[in-house]
PDB file of C-alpha atoms in Angstrom:
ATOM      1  CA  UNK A   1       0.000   0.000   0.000  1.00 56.00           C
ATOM      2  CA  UNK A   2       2.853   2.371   0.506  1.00 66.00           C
ATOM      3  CA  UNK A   3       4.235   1.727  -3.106  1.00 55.00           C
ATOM      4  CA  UNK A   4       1.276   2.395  -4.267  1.00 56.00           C
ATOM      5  CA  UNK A   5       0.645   5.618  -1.902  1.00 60.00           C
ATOM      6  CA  UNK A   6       4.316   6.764  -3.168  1.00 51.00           C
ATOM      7  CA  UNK A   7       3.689   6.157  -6.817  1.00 53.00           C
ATOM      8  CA  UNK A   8       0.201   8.731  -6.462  1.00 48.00           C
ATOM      9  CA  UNK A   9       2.304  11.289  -5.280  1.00 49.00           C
ATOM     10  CA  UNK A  10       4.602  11.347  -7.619  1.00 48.00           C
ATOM     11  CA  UNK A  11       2.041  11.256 -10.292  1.00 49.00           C
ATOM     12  CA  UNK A  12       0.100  14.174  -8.292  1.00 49.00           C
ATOM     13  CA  UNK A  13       3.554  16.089  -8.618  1.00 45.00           C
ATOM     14  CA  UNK A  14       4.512  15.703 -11.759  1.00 48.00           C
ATOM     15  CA  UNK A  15       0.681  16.741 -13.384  1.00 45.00           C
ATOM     16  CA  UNK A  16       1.367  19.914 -11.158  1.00 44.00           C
ATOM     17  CA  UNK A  17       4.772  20.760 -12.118  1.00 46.00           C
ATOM     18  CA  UNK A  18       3.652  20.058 -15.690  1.00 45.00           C
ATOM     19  CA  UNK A  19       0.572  23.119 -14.902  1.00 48.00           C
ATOM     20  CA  UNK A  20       3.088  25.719 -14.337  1.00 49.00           C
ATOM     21  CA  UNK A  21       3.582  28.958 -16.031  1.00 57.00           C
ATOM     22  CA  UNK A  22       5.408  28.854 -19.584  1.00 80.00           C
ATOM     23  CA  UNK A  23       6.316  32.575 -20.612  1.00 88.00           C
ATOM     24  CA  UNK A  24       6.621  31.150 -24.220  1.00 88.00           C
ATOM     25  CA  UNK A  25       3.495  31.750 -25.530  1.00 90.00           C
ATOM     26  CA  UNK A  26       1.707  30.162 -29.125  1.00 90.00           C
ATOM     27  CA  UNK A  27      -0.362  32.985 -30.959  1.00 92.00           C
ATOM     28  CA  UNK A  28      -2.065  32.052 -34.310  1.00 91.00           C
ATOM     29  CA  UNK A  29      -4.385  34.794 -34.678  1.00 93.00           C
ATOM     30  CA  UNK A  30      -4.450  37.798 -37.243  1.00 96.00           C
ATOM     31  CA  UNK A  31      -0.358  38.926 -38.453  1.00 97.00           C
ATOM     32  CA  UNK A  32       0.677  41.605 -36.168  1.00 98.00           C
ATOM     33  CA  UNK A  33       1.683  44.264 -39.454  1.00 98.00           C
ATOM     34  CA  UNK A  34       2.693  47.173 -37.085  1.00 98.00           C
ATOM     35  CA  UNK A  35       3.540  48.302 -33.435  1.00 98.00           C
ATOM     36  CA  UNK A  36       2.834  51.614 -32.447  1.00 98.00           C
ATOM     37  CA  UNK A  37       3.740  53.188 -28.961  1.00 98.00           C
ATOM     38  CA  UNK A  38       2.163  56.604 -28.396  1.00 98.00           C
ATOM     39  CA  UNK A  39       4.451  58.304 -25.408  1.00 97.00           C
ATOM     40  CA  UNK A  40       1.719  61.172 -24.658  1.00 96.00           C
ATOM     41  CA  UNK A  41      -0.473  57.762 -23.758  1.00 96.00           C
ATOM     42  CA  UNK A  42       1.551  55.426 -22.483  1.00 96.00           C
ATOM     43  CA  UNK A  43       0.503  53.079 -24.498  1.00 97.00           C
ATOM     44  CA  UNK A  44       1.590  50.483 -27.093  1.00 98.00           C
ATOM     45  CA  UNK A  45      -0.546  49.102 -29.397  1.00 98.00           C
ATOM     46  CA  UNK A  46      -0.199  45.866 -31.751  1.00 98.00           C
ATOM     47  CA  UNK A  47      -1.590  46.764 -35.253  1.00 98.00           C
ATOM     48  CA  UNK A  48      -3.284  44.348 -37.774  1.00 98.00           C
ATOM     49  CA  UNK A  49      -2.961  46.546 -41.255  1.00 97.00           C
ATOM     50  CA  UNK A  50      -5.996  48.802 -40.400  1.00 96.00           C
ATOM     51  CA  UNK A  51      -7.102  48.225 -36.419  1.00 97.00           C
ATOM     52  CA  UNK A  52      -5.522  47.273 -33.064  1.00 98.00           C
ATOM     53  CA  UNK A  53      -5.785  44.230 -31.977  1.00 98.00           C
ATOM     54  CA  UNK A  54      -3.887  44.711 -28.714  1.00 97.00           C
ATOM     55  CA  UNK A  55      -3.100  47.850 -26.482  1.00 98.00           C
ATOM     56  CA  UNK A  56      -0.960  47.752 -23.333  1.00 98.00           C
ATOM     57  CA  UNK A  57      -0.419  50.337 -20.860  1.00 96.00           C
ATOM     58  CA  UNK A  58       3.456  50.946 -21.244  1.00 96.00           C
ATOM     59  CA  UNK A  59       6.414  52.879 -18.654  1.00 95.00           C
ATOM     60  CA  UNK A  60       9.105  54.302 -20.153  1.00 95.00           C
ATOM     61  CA  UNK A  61      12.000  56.056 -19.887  1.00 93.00           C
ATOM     62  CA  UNK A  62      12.470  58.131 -16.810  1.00 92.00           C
ATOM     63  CA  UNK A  63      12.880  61.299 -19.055  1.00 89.00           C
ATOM     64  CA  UNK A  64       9.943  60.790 -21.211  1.00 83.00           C
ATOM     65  CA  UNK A  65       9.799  63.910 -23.006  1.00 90.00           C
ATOM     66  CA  UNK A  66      11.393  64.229 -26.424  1.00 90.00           C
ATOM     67  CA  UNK A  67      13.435  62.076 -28.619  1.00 91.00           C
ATOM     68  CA  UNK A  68      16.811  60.170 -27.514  1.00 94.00           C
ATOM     69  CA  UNK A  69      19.704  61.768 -28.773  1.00 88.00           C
ATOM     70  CA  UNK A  70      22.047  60.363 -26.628  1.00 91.00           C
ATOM     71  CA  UNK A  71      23.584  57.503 -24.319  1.00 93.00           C
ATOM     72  CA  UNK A  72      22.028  57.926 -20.662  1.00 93.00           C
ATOM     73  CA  UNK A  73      19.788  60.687 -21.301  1.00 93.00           C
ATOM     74  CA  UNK A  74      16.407  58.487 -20.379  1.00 94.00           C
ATOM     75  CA  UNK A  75      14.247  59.422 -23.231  1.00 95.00           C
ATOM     76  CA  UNK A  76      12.915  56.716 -24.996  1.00 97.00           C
ATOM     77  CA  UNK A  77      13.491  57.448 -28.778  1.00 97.00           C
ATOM     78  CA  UNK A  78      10.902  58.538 -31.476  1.00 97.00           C
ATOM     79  CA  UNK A  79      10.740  57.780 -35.109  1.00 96.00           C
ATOM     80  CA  UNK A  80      10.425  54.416 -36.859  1.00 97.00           C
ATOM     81  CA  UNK A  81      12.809  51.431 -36.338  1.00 98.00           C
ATOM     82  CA  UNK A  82      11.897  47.808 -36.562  1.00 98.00           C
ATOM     83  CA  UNK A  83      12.007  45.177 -34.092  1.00 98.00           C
ATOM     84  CA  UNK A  84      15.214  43.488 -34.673  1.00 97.00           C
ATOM     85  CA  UNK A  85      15.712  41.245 -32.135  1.00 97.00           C
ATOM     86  CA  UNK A  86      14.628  38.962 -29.455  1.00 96.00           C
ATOM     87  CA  UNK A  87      15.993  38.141 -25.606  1.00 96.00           C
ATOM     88  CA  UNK A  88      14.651  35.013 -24.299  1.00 95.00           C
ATOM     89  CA  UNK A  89      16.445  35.313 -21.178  1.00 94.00           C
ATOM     90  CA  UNK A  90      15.787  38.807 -20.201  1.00 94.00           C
ATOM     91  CA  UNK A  91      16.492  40.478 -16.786  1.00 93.00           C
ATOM     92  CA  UNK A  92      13.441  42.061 -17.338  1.00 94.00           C
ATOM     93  CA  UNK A  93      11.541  38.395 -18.164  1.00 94.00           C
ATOM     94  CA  UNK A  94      11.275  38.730 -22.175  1.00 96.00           C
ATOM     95  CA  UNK A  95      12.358  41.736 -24.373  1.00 97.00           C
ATOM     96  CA  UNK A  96      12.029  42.343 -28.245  1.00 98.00           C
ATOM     97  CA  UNK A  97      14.496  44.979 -29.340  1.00 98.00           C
ATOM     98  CA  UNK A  98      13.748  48.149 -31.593  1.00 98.00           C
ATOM     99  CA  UNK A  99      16.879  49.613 -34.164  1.00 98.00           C
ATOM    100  CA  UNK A 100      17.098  52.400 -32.736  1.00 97.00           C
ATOM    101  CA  UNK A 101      20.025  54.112 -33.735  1.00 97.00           C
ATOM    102  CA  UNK A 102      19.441  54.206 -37.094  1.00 95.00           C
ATOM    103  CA  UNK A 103      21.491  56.254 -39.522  1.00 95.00           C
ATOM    104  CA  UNK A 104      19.743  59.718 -38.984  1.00 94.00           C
ATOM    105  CA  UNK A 105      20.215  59.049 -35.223  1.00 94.00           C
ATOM    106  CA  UNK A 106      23.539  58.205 -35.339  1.00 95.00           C
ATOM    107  CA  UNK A 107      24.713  61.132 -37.473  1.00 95.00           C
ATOM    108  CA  UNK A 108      22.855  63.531 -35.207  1.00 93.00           C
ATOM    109  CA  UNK A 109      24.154  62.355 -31.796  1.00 93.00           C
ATOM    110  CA  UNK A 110      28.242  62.419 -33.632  1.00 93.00           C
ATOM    111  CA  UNK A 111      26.940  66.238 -34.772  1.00 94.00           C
ATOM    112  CA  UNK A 112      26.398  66.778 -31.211  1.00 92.00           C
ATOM    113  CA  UNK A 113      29.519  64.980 -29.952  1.00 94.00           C
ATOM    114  CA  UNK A 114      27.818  62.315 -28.031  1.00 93.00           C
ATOM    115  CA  UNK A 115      27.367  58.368 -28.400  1.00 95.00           C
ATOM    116  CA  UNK A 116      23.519  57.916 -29.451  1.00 95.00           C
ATOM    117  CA  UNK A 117      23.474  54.925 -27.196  1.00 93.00           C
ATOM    118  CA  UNK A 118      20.976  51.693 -27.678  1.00 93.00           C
ATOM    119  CA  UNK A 119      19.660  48.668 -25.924  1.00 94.00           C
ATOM    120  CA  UNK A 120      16.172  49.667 -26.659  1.00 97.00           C
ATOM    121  CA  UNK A 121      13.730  47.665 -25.913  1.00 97.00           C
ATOM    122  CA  UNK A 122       9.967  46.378 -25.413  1.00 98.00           C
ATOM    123  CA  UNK A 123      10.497  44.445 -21.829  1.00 96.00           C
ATOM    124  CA  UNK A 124       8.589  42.996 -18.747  1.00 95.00           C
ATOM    125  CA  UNK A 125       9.393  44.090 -15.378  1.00 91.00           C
ATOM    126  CA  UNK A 126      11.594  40.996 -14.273  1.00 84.00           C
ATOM    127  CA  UNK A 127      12.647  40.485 -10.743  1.00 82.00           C
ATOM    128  CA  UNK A 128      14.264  44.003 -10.325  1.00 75.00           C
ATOM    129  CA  UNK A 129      11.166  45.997 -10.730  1.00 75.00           C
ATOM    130  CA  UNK A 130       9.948  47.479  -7.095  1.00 73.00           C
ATOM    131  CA  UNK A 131       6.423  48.222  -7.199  1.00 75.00           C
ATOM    132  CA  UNK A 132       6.933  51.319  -5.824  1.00 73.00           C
ATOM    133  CA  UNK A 133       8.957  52.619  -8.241  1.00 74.00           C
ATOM    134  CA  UNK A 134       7.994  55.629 -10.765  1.00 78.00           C
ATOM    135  CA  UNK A 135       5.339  54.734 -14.076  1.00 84.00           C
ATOM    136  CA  UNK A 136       8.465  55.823 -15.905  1.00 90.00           C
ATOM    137  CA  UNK A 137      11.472  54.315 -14.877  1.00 90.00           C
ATOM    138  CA  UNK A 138      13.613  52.420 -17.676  1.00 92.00           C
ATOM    139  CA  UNK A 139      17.093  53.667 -19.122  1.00 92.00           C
ATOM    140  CA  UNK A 140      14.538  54.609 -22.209  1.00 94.00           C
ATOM    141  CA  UNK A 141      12.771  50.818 -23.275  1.00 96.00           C
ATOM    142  CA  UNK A 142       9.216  50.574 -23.146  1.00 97.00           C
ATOM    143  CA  UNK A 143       8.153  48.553 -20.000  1.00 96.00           C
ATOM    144  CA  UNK A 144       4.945  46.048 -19.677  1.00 96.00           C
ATOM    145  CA  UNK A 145       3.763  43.774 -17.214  1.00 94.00           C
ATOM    146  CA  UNK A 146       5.772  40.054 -17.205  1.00 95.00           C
ATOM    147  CA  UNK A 147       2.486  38.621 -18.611  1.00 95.00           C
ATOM    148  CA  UNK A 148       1.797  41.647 -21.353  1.00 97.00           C
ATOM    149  CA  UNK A 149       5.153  40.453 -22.728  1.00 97.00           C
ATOM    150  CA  UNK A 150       5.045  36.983 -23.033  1.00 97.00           C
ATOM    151  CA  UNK A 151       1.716  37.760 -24.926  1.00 97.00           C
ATOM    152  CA  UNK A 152       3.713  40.580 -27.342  1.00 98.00           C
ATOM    153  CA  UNK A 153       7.177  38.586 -27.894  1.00 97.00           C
ATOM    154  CA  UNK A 154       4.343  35.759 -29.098  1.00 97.00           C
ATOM    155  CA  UNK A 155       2.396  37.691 -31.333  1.00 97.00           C
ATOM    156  CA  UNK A 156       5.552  40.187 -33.023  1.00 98.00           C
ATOM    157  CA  UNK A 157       8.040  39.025 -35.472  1.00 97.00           C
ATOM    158  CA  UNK A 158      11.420  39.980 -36.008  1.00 97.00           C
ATOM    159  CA  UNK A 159      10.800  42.370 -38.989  1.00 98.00           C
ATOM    160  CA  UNK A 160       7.812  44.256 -37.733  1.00 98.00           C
ATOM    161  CA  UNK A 161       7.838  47.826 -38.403  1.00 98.00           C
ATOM    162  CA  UNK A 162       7.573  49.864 -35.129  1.00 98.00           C
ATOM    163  CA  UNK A 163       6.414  53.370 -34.794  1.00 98.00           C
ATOM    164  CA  UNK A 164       7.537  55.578 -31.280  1.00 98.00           C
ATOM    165  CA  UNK A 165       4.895  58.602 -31.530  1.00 98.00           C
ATOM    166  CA  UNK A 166       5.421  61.912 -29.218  1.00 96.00           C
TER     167      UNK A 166
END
């Protein structure tokens, strides 16, 4: 009876275990075609050709006012960049990068004598957030919940045109 006892509680455990979370999402809806964050908002929105099929809430950079021109200056950028990249193993739980600097960036930030800097990124809040901390509080990345993210990094491809509004 104890075999038996041992062998239902391992089976118990291992159907649990197998229910936890998996931040890798599936998502086989409608393409994503476009992300647009709107700063004045906060918000960013995941664009099927002609409506939004998603919008988040978003934090950004702790200077949120104006376009990045340079390393450490806490803006998060404005223009149009793409998302290039992807970081599975985020400190911040998943990220998708943007291009920012692109060309025009680049040559205005060596006009002004400064690096243009980089790292940008869409990102969760990881285990470093503090809930108390300021809406706006990244180096200048766009910030959603851990869950928002898992949802975004499944539904946006590398490739996706993305558009950081004023």
């Amino acid at each position: 009876m104890t075999f038996l006892r041992a062998i239902l509680v391992l089976l118990s455990l291992s159907v649990l275990a197998s229910c936890g979370s998996n931040k890798f999402q599936t998502y086989n809806g409608p393409e994503v075609t476009r992300v647009v964050v709107l700063k004045s908002a906060r918000q960013v929105q995941l664009w099927h050709h002609d409506r939004v099929l998603k919008a988040y809430k978003a934090g950004l950079g702790f200077a949120p006012e104006g376009h990045k021109y340079r390393e450490g200056d806490g803006r998060t950028p404005e223009g149009t960049y793409m998302i290039d990249r992807r970081n599975p193993k985020s400190q911040f739980h998943l990220s998708i990068g943007v291009s920012y600097p692109n060309l025009a960036d680049r040559k205005r930030a060596d006009l002004m004598g400064f690096a243009p800097g980089g790292d940008i990124f869409i990102h969760g809040r990881g285990k470093t957030y503090k809930p108390d901390a300021p809406f706006d509080w990244t180096a200048g990345c766009i910030a959603v919940t851990d869950e928002e993210i898992e949802e975004i990094y499944a539904m946006v491809k590398d490739g996706t045109p993305i558009s950081i509004l004023p």
